[in-house]
Amino acid sequence: MGGGIIGLSLALELRRQGAEVLLVERGEPGREASHAAAGMLAWCDPHSPAALRPLIQASARLYPEFVYELAEESGVRIDFRREGTIAFDPGCPGMGPGVRSLTAEEISALEPSLIPPKLPAEFWPEASVDPRTLLAAAIAAARRRGIKIVHGAHATEVVIKEGHAAGVKSDQSLFAAENVVNCAGAWAGGLKAGVTPVPTRPVKGQMLALIPPEKDRLRHVVRAPQVYLVPRSDGRLLLGATVEEAGFDKTVDPATIQRLHRAATRLVPSLAEARILEDWAGLRPGTPDNLPVLGTTSLPGYFVATGHFRDGILLAPITARIMAQLIAAGECEFDLAPFSLFRFENEGQASRRNPG
Ligand SMILES: Cc1cc2nc3c(=O)[nH]c(=O)nc-3n(C[C@H](O)[C@H](O)[C@H](O)COP(=O)(O)OP(=O)(O)OC[C@H]3O[C@@H](n4cnc5c(N)ncnc54)[C@H](O)[C@@H]3O)c2cc1C
């Protein structure tokens, strides 16, 4: 249930293992958070939660093959770039091999049009991907592999038979299944299953894309405290992103877009004249501790894979792999205890007992 990058990647992995897979999507697949993402594969980021690092690093290692297979199978060209990131960070060193600090001369050799802020700078050997090309490839590959995608079906509850998940009900029909996986992103808490609801919340992110002058095109992702800049191979440059607690609201605020544009202009002055192609907002699936929710639930046959917050594009390949292992074999190669839905089990009860 849920046709974002997480649901699609897991559907593909389960199908590879021979399962029959039905993807139930409320709207069109791949049009929510996954469509809105910048696509940085930020495995060197020192600010990512420590508990998540093993998954982040494993997923980054899987990425080249993940992209290659999807492109081969779908015939869709995926914009996957491996130029690396120039990160300006007020203190923390980046993580992992290949991270090195940069002098002003090195920065201007890497990106001549960049005016570096007065902050320590590092090179992070990260890749980035255009999530829209990735989603197009995943949808085409899913169809090719015989995954049935039902769109326009809003799943409302898990069907339970003899204490086991037996499918999902939507506003229009009932879909029978031996196992159900909730991959509904920021909306995951809306699916009734008679167990602890998945405590995801929407965390809004606004972004814009523009076309910089040809002479000032960036090669690297640039991360600064007020804005990040992510180049695409077709010449677009994406600027992002806000992190806002605004409920399920996806309106774009022109003043916020201008603020991001101005912050980027301080880094690359010619961006002031660049034409804005598009602006948008998406809803990241956040959780109370900002860690994903991955694994089993107290209802046999009902699983959850969501809450990937700012790293869902990066974490898609490893999420698909471990969830498919868990569904097929009842165990997987990582300890999922930190990501278990059970960590939230007593919260609802506690707040009911202490309503203040
Ligand atoms: C501005 C922005 C920038 C980002 N940048 C990055 C980045 O650089 N790198 C990175 O790794 N991540 C990034 N992210 C985070 C990333 O986009 C998310 O973590 C990821 O897309 C989550 O994927 P998902 O499949 O769980 O959710 P979604 O893509 O939101 O998919 C969930 C799907 O479930 C469907 N659904 C919901 N409810 C129901 C229902 N009841 N029945 C049926 N279907 C339902 C929805 O319609 C949707 O298609 C960014 C996010 C934003 C908003």
Tab-separated table of N, CA and C in Angstrom, residues 164-294:
chain	number	residue	atom	x	y	z
A	164	HIS	N	-5.012	-12.729	11.455
A	164	HIS	CA	-3.924	-12.531	10.475
A	164	HIS	C	-4.392	-11.527	9.428
A	165	ALA	N	-3.470	-10.668	8.942
A	165	ALA	CA	-3.842	-9.751	7.860
A	165	ALA	C	-4.281	-10.575	6.660
A	166	ALA	N	-5.339	-10.109	5.995
A	166	ALA	CA	-5.858	-10.874	4.855
A	166	ALA	C	-6.130	-9.977	3.653
A	167	GLY	N	-5.659	-8.734	3.713
A	167	GLY	CA	-5.848	-7.834	2.583
A	167	GLY	C	-6.096	-6.423	3.049
A	168	VAL	N	-6.458	-5.543	2.097
A	168	VAL	CA	-6.840	-4.178	2.478
A	168	VAL	C	-8.167	-3.818	1.848
A	169	LYS	N	-8.895	-2.971	2.573
A	169	LYS	CA	-10.127	-2.410	2.047
A	169	LYS	C	-9.798	-1.022	1.539
A	170	SER	N	-10.365	-0.691	0.388
A	170	SER	CA	-10.215	0.694	-0.072
A	170	SER	C	-11.597	1.316	-0.112
A	171	ASP	N	-11.639	2.578	-0.509
A	171	ASP	CA	-12.940	3.228	-0.605
A	171	ASP	C	-13.834	2.541	-1.639
A	172	GLN	N	-13.237	1.781	-2.577
A	172	GLN	CA	-14.055	1.153	-3.620
A	172	GLN	C	-14.135	-0.357	-3.535
A	173	SER	N	-13.059	-1.002	-3.101
A	173	SER	CA	-13.096	-2.469	-3.159
A	173	SER	C	-12.259	-3.090	-2.054
A	174	LEU	N	-12.193	-4.403	-2.142
A	174	LEU	CA	-11.427	-5.156	-1.158
A	174	LEU	C	-10.357	-5.943	-1.915
A	175	PHE	N	-9.127	-5.843	-1.486
A	175	PHE	CA	-8.037	-6.555	-2.140
A	175	PHE	C	-7.518	-7.614	-1.178
A	176	ALA	N	-7.645	-8.872	-1.571
A	176	ALA	CA	-7.183	-9.954	-0.701
A	176	ALA	C	-5.674	-10.122	-0.855
A	177	ALA	N	-4.982	-10.394	0.262
A	177	ALA	CA	-3.531	-10.622	0.204
A	177	ALA	C	-3.098	-11.368	1.454
A	178	GLU	N	-2.036	-12.147	1.312
A	178	GLU	CA	-1.521	-12.878	2.486
A	178	GLU	C	-0.770	-11.946	3.426
A	179	ASN	N	-0.145	-10.928	2.827
A	179	ASN	CA	0.609	-9.957	3.634
A	179	ASN	C	0.289	-8.562	3.145
A	180	VAL	N	0.321	-7.621	4.064
A	180	VAL	CA	0.064	-6.220	3.722
A	180	VAL	C	1.236	-5.400	4.256
A	181	VAL	N	1.757	-4.488	3.423
A	181	VAL	CA	2.825	-3.599	3.885
A	181	VAL	C	2.362	-2.160	3.736
A	182	ASN	N	2.418	-1.437	4.821
A	182	ASN	CA	2.031	-0.033	4.820
A	182	ASN	C	3.242	0.815	4.429
A	183	CYS	N	3.214	1.347	3.194
A	183	CYS	CA	4.286	2.226	2.679
A	183	CYS	C	3.678	3.573	2.315
A	184	ALA	N	2.754	4.056	3.142
A	184	ALA	CA	1.967	5.237	2.762
A	184	ALA	C	2.602	6.551	3.187
A	185	GLY	N	3.894	6.563	3.467
A	185	GLY	CA	4.600	7.818	3.718
A	185	GLY	C	3.955	8.622	4.844
A	186	ALA	N	3.816	9.918	4.627
A	186	ALA	CA	3.281	10.804	5.666
A	186	ALA	C	1.848	10.438	6.065
A	187	TRP	N	1.164	9.645	5.227
A	187	TRP	CA	-0.239	9.299	5.477
A	187	TRP	C	-0.379	7.923	6.140
A	188	ALA	N	0.745	7.301	6.505
A	188	ALA	CA	0.719	5.907	6.974
A	188	ALA	C	-0.171	5.721	8.198
A	189	GLY	N	-0.291	6.773	9.022
A	189	GLY	CA	-1.093	6.664	10.237
A	189	GLY	C	-2.580	6.547	9.969
A	190	GLY	N	-3.008	6.801	8.737
A	190	GLY	CA	-4.434	6.764	8.411
A	190	GLY	C	-4.983	5.380	8.156
A	191	LEU	N	-4.119	4.373	8.064
A	191	LEU	CA	-4.598	3.015	7.763
A	191	LEU	C	-4.931	2.300	9.070
A	192	LYS	N	-6.186	1.875	9.201
A	192	LYS	CA	-6.599	1.182	10.435
A	192	LYS	C	-6.181	-0.272	10.352
A	193	ALA	N	-5.591	-0.771	11.442
A	193	ALA	CA	-5.187	-2.177	11.427
A	193	ALA	C	-5.377	-2.827	12.798
A	194	GLY	N	-5.984	-2.103	13.725
A	194	GLY	CA	-6.198	-2.670	15.053
A	194	GLY	C	-4.919	-2.794	15.865
A	195	VAL	N	-3.847	-2.134	15.420
A	195	VAL	CA	-2.587	-2.142	16.184
A	195	VAL	C	-2.192	-0.683	16.414
A	196	THR	N	-1.081	-0.463	17.100
A	196	THR	CA	-0.584	0.902	17.304
A	196	THR	C	-0.539	1.628	15.957
A	197	PRO	N	-1.178	2.777	15.810
A	197	PRO	CA	-1.101	3.479	14.520
A	197	PRO	C	0.345	3.931	14.238
A	198	VAL	N	0.710	3.960	12.972
A	198	VAL	CA	2.062	4.396	12.606
A	198	VAL	C	2.129	5.914	12.826
A	199	PRO	N	3.022	6.383	13.715
A	199	PRO	CA	2.966	7.811	14.079
A	199	PRO	C	3.733	8.719	13.116
A	200	THR	N	3.414	8.620	11.826
A	200	THR	CA	4.088	9.532	10.896
A	200	THR	C	3.380	10.876	10.882
A	201	ARG	N	4.146	11.911	10.591
A	201	ARG	CA	3.574	13.252	10.436
A	201	ARG	C	4.223	13.893	9.204
A	202	PRO	N	3.482	14.785	8.532
A	202	PRO	CA	4.059	15.432	7.352
A	202	PRO	C	5.047	16.520	7.743
A	203	VAL	N	6.200	16.542	7.119
A	203	VAL	CA	7.176	17.620	7.327
A	203	VAL	C	7.423	18.249	5.952
A	204	LYS	N	6.876	19.448	5.830
A	204	LYS	CA	6.832	20.095	4.512
A	204	LYS	C	8.211	20.562	4.058
A	205	GLY	N	8.474	20.393	2.782
A	205	GLY	CA	9.706	20.912	2.189
A	205	GLY	C	9.384	21.643	0.904
A	206	GLN	N	9.811	22.900	0.804
A	206	GLN	CA	9.614	23.662	-0.434
A	206	GLN	C	10.936	23.748	-1.183
A	207	MET	N	10.847	23.725	-2.503
A	207	MET	CA	12.042	23.763	-3.358
A	207	MET	C	11.738	24.518	-4.643
A	208	LEU	N	12.782	24.807	-5.391
A	208	LEU	CA	12.588	25.369	-6.726
A	208	LEU	C	13.668	24.852	-7.668
A	209	ALA	N	13.391	24.971	-8.954
A	209	ALA	CA	14.377	24.593	-9.975
A	209	ALA	C	14.558	25.769	-10.901
A	210	LEU	N	15.807	26.023	-11.275
A	210	LEU	CA	16.053	27.084	-12.240
A	210	LEU	C	17.114	26.646	-13.244
A	211	ILE	N	17.259	27.473	-14.277
A	211	ILE	CA	18.266	27.190	-15.309
A	211	ILE	C	19.363	28.238	-15.189
A	212	PRO	N	20.524	27.870	-14.660
A	212	PRO	CA	21.608	28.848	-14.535
A	212	PRO	C	22.241	29.116	-15.905
A	213	PRO	N	22.928	30.246	-16.035
A	213	PRO	CA	23.651	30.488	-17.277
A	213	PRO	C	24.659	29.350	-17.509
A	214	GLU	N	24.826	28.976	-18.766
A	214	GLU	CA	25.667	27.824	-19.120
A	214	GLU	C	27.069	27.896	-18.490
A	215	LYS	N	27.657	29.103	-18.476
A	215	LYS	CA	29.034	29.247	-17.980
A	215	LYS	C	29.122	28.992	-16.465
A	216	ASP	N	28.033	29.121	-15.779
A	216	ASP	CA	28.058	28.964	-14.318
A	216	ASP	C	27.354	27.702	-13.841
A	217	ARG	N	27.287	26.704	-14.690
A	217	ARG	CA	26.653	25.451	-14.261
A	217	ARG	C	27.523	24.742	-13.226
A	218	LEU	N	26.909	24.270	-12.173
A	218	LEU	CA	27.663	23.530	-11.148
A	218	LEU	C	27.774	22.072	-11.560
A	219	ARG	N	28.858	21.434	-11.117
A	219	ARG	CA	28.994	19.976	-11.314
A	219	ARG	C	28.649	19.235	-10.029
A	220	HIS	N	28.974	19.860	-8.902
A	220	HIS	CA	28.816	19.195	-7.611
A	220	HIS	C	27.540	19.638	-6.912
A	221	VAL	N	27.053	18.797	-6.028
A	221	VAL	CA	26.045	19.245	-5.076
A	221	VAL	C	26.752	20.200	-4.118
A	222	VAL	N	26.112	21.306	-3.764
A	222	VAL	CA	26.702	22.240	-2.795
A	222	VAL	C	25.732	22.364	-1.622
A	223	ARG	N	26.263	22.121	-0.426
A	223	ARG	CA	25.403	22.230	0.766
A	223	ARG	C	25.912	23.337	1.659
A	224	ALA	N	25.065	24.311	1.914
A	224	ALA	CA	25.417	25.411	2.816
A	224	ALA	C	24.310	25.489	3.867
A	225	PRO	N	24.537	26.218	4.962
A	225	PRO	CA	23.535	26.197	6.038
A	225	PRO	C	22.136	26.659	5.601
A	226	GLN	N	22.034	27.637	4.701
A	226	GLN	CA	20.687	28.139	4.384
A	226	GLN	C	20.050	27.550	3.132
A	227	VAL	N	20.832	26.850	2.356
A	227	VAL	CA	20.299	26.318	1.092
A	227	VAL	C	21.230	25.206	0.599
A	228	TYR	N	20.652	24.269	-0.146
A	228	TYR	CA	21.522	23.352	-0.904
A	228	TYR	C	21.203	23.466	-2.383
A	229	LEU	N	22.221	23.176	-3.199
A	229	LEU	CA	22.106	23.312	-4.647
A	229	LEU	C	22.413	21.952	-5.264
A	230	VAL	N	21.489	21.451	-6.065
A	230	VAL	CA	21.664	20.109	-6.634
A	230	VAL	C	21.544	20.188	-8.152
A	231	PRO	N	22.668	20.019	-8.872
A	231	PRO	CA	22.585	20.099	-10.332
A	231	PRO	C	22.048	18.812	-10.947
A	232	ARG	N	21.305	18.966	-12.044
A	232	ARG	CA	20.877	17.837	-12.856
A	232	ARG	C	21.658	17.868	-14.175
A	233	SER	N	21.747	16.720	-14.802
A	233	SER	CA	22.543	16.637	-16.031
A	233	SER	C	21.926	17.400	-17.190
A	234	ASP	N	20.615	17.697	-17.126
A	234	ASP	CA	19.983	18.453	-18.216
A	234	ASP	C	20.157	19.960	-18.053
A	235	GLY	N	20.947	20.405	-17.073
A	235	GLY	CA	21.217	21.836	-16.921
A	235	GLY	C	20.390	22.507	-15.837
A	236	ARG	N	19.362	21.817	-15.326
A	236	ARG	CA	18.582	22.432	-14.241
A	236	ARG	C	19.410	22.444	-12.959
A	237	LEU	N	19.079	23.386	-12.083
A	237	LEU	CA	19.682	23.419	-10.758
A	237	LEU	C	18.546	23.493	-9.756
A	238	LEU	N	18.528	22.573	-8.792
A	238	LEU	CA	17.473	22.582	-7.773
A	238	LEU	C	17.984	23.269	-6.518
A	239	LEU	N	17.143	24.074	-5.909
A	239	LEU	CA	17.502	24.744	-4.654
A	239	LEU	C	16.523	24.296	-3.575
A	240	GLY	N	17.063	23.884	-2.442
A	240	GLY	CA	16.159	23.430	-1.386
A	240	GLY	C	16.779	23.678	-0.041
A	241	ALA	N	16.106	23.273	0.864
A	241	ALA	CA	14.691	23.022	1.005
A	241	ALA	C	14.308	23.456	2.404
A	242	THR	N	13.038	23.812	2.571
A	242	THR	CA	12.591	24.161	3.923
A	242	THR	C	12.244	22.889	4.682
A	243	VAL	N	12.193	22.972	5.997
A	243	VAL	CA	11.756	21.865	6.855
A	243	VAL	C	10.706	22.473	7.778
A	244	GLU	N	9.421	22.245	7.445
A	244	GLU	CA	8.344	22.972	8.130
A	244	GLU	C	7.305	22.016	8.706
A	245	GLU	N	6.843	22.344	9.897
A	245	GLU	CA	5.725	21.608	10.499
A	245	GLU	C	4.467	22.376	10.111
A	246	ALA	N	3.813	21.955	9.058
A	246	ALA	CA	2.681	22.727	8.535
A	246	ALA	C	1.484	21.837	8.225
A	247	GLY	N	1.439	20.663	8.824
A	247	GLY	CA	0.327	19.753	8.537
A	247	GLY	C	0.371	19.284	7.087
A	248	PHE	N	-0.799	18.864	6.587
A	248	PHE	CA	-0.852	18.327	5.225
A	248	PHE	C	-1.065	19.447	4.207
A	249	ASP	N	-0.249	20.468	4.297
A	249	ASP	CA	-0.401	21.623	3.423
A	249	ASP	C	0.762	21.659	2.442
A	250	LYS	N	0.444	21.669	1.138
A	250	LYS	CA	1.514	21.675	0.140
A	250	LYS	C	1.560	22.971	-0.657
A	251	THR	N	0.997	24.060	-0.092
A	251	THR	CA	1.062	25.304	-0.866
A	251	THR	C	2.486	25.848	-0.843
A	252	VAL	N	2.823	26.515	-1.924
A	252	VAL	CA	4.159	27.096	-2.053
A	252	VAL	C	4.057	28.575	-1.687
A	253	ASP	N	4.989	29.026	-0.844
A	253	ASP	CA	4.978	30.420	-0.409
A	253	ASP	C	6.027	31.192	-1.216
A	254	PRO	N	5.596	32.161	-2.038
A	254	PRO	CA	6.550	32.869	-2.907
A	254	PRO	C	7.696	33.515	-2.125
A	255	ALA	N	7.421	34.019	-0.914
A	255	ALA	CA	8.487	34.675	-0.142
A	255	ALA	C	9.546	33.652	0.280
A	256	THR	N	9.095	32.435	0.591
A	256	THR	CA	10.038	31.383	0.981
A	256	THR	C	10.913	30.977	-0.213
A	257	ILE	N	10.274	30.884	-1.368
A	257	ILE	CA	11.023	30.528	-2.590
A	257	ILE	C	12.066	31.610	-2.884
A	258	GLN	N	11.668	32.862	-2.717
A	258	GLN	CA	12.614	33.973	-2.942
A	258	GLN	C	13.775	33.913	-1.957
A	259	ARG	N	13.464	33.534	-0.717
A	259	ARG	CA	14.535	33.453	0.292
A	259	ARG	C	15.567	32.378	-0.099
A	260	LEU	N	15.080	31.234	-0.573
A	260	LEU	CA	15.997	30.179	-1.020
A	260	LEU	C	16.813	30.672	-2.225
A	261	HIS	N	16.125	31.349	-3.139
A	261	HIS	CA	16.796	31.868	-4.340
A	261	HIS	C	17.895	32.868	-3.953
A	262	ARG	N	17.564	33.755	-2.993
A	262	ARG	CA	18.565	34.756	-2.558
A	262	ARG	C	19.755	34.084	-1.877
A	263	ALA	N	19.478	33.079	-1.058
A	263	ALA	CA	20.578	32.375	-0.373
A	263	ALA	C	21.493	31.731	-1.407
A	264	ALA	N	20.918	31.182	-2.478
A	264	ALA	CA	21.735	30.557	-3.522
A	264	ALA	C	22.521	31.606	-4.299
A	265	THR	N	21.918	32.783	-4.463
A	265	THR	CA	22.585	33.865	-5.200
A	265	THR	C	23.839	34.361	-4.460
A	266	ARG	N	23.799	34.249	-3.128
A	266	ARG	CA	25.009	34.621	-2.370
A	266	ARG	C	26.152	33.642	-2.670
A	267	LEU	N	25.827	32.433	-3.072
A	267	LEU	CA	26.862	31.440	-3.388
A	267	LEU	C	27.296	31.513	-4.856
A	268	VAL	N	26.303	31.739	-5.739
A	268	VAL	CA	26.595	31.837	-7.183
A	268	VAL	C	25.833	33.067	-7.703
A	269	PRO	N	26.507	34.235	-7.756
A	269	PRO	CA	25.791	35.492	-8.024
A	269	PRO	C	24.961	35.484	-9.308
A	270	SER	N	25.415	34.815	-10.363
A	270	SER	CA	24.658	34.888	-11.623
A	270	SER	C	23.302	34.191	-11.533
A	271	LEU	N	23.053	33.462	-10.448
A	271	LEU	CA	21.742	32.822	-10.290
A	271	LEU	C	20.640	33.864	-10.100
A	272	ALA	N	21.034	35.100	-9.768
A	272	ALA	CA	20.032	36.159	-9.595
A	272	ALA	C	19.210	36.335	-10.865
A	273	GLU	N	19.868	36.147	-12.025
A	273	GLU	CA	19.141	36.348	-13.296
A	273	GLU	C	18.552	35.058	-13.838
A	274	ALA	N	18.824	33.941	-13.169
A	274	ALA	CA	18.393	32.655	-13.736
A	274	ALA	C	16.872	32.542	-13.728
A	275	ARG	N	16.360	31.910	-14.780
A	275	ARG	CA	14.900	31.760	-14.900
A	275	ARG	C	14.418	30.640	-13.981
A	276	ILE	N	13.373	30.941	-13.184
A	276	ILE	CA	12.786	29.900	-12.325
A	276	ILE	C	11.838	29.059	-13.181
A	277	LEU	N	12.100	27.755	-13.220
A	277	LEU	CA	11.297	26.854	-14.041
A	277	LEU	C	10.069	26.355	-13.296
A	278	GLU	N	10.259	26.104	-12.013
A	278	GLU	CA	9.220	25.399	-11.270
A	278	GLU	C	9.487	25.588	-9.778
A	279	ASP	N	8.433	25.653	-8.988
A	279	ASP	CA	8.613	25.521	-7.539
A	279	ASP	C	7.554	24.554	-7.031
A	280	TRP	N	7.819	23.943	-5.885
A	280	TRP	CA	6.885	22.924	-5.400
A	280	TRP	C	7.129	22.667	-3.915
A	281	ALA	N	6.201	21.900	-3.335
A	281	ALA	CA	6.368	21.472	-1.944
A	281	ALA	C	5.995	20.000	-1.843
A	282	GLY	N	6.645	19.301	-0.947
A	282	GLY	CA	6.327	17.898	-0.709
A	282	GLY	C	6.288	17.633	0.785
A	283	LEU	N	5.715	16.498	1.150
A	283	LEU	CA	5.552	16.159	2.571
A	283	LEU	C	6.387	14.936	2.932
A	284	ARG	N	7.459	15.195	3.665
A	284	ARG	CA	8.329	14.091	4.102
A	284	ARG	C	7.627	13.307	5.207
A	285	PRO	N	7.801	12.000	5.239
A	285	PRO	CA	7.213	11.248	6.355
A	285	PRO	C	8.126	11.294	7.574
A	286	GLY	N	7.777	12.151	8.543
A	286	GLY	CA	8.561	12.253	9.782
A	286	GLY	C	7.946	11.360	10.862
A	287	THR	N	8.740	11.064	11.888
A	287	THR	CA	8.241	10.291	13.040
A	287	THR	C	8.681	11.029	14.306
A	288	PRO	N	8.150	10.638	15.479
A	288	PRO	CA	8.520	11.375	16.711
A	288	PRO	C	10.029	11.404	16.973
A	289	ASP	N	10.759	10.344	16.621
A	289	ASP	CA	12.210	10.362	16.853
A	289	ASP	C	13.000	10.483	15.547
A	290	ASN	N	12.305	10.791	14.478
A	290	ASN	CA	12.917	10.963	13.157
A	290	ASN	C	13.666	9.744	12.645
A	291	LEU	N	13.351	8.587	13.170
A	291	LEU	CA	13.864	7.335	12.609
A	291	LEU	C	12.709	6.656	11.874
A	292	PRO	N	13.011	5.879	10.839
A	292	PRO	CA	11.917	5.212	10.124
A	292	PRO	C	11.228	4.151	10.966
A	293	VAL	N	10.103	3.679	10.471
A	293	VAL	CA	9.394	2.570	11.099
A	293	VAL	C	9.470	1.404	10.115
A	294	LEU	N	10.194	0.356	10.514
A	294	LEU	CA	10.443	-0.764	9.605
A	294	LEU	C	10.232	-2.058	10.359
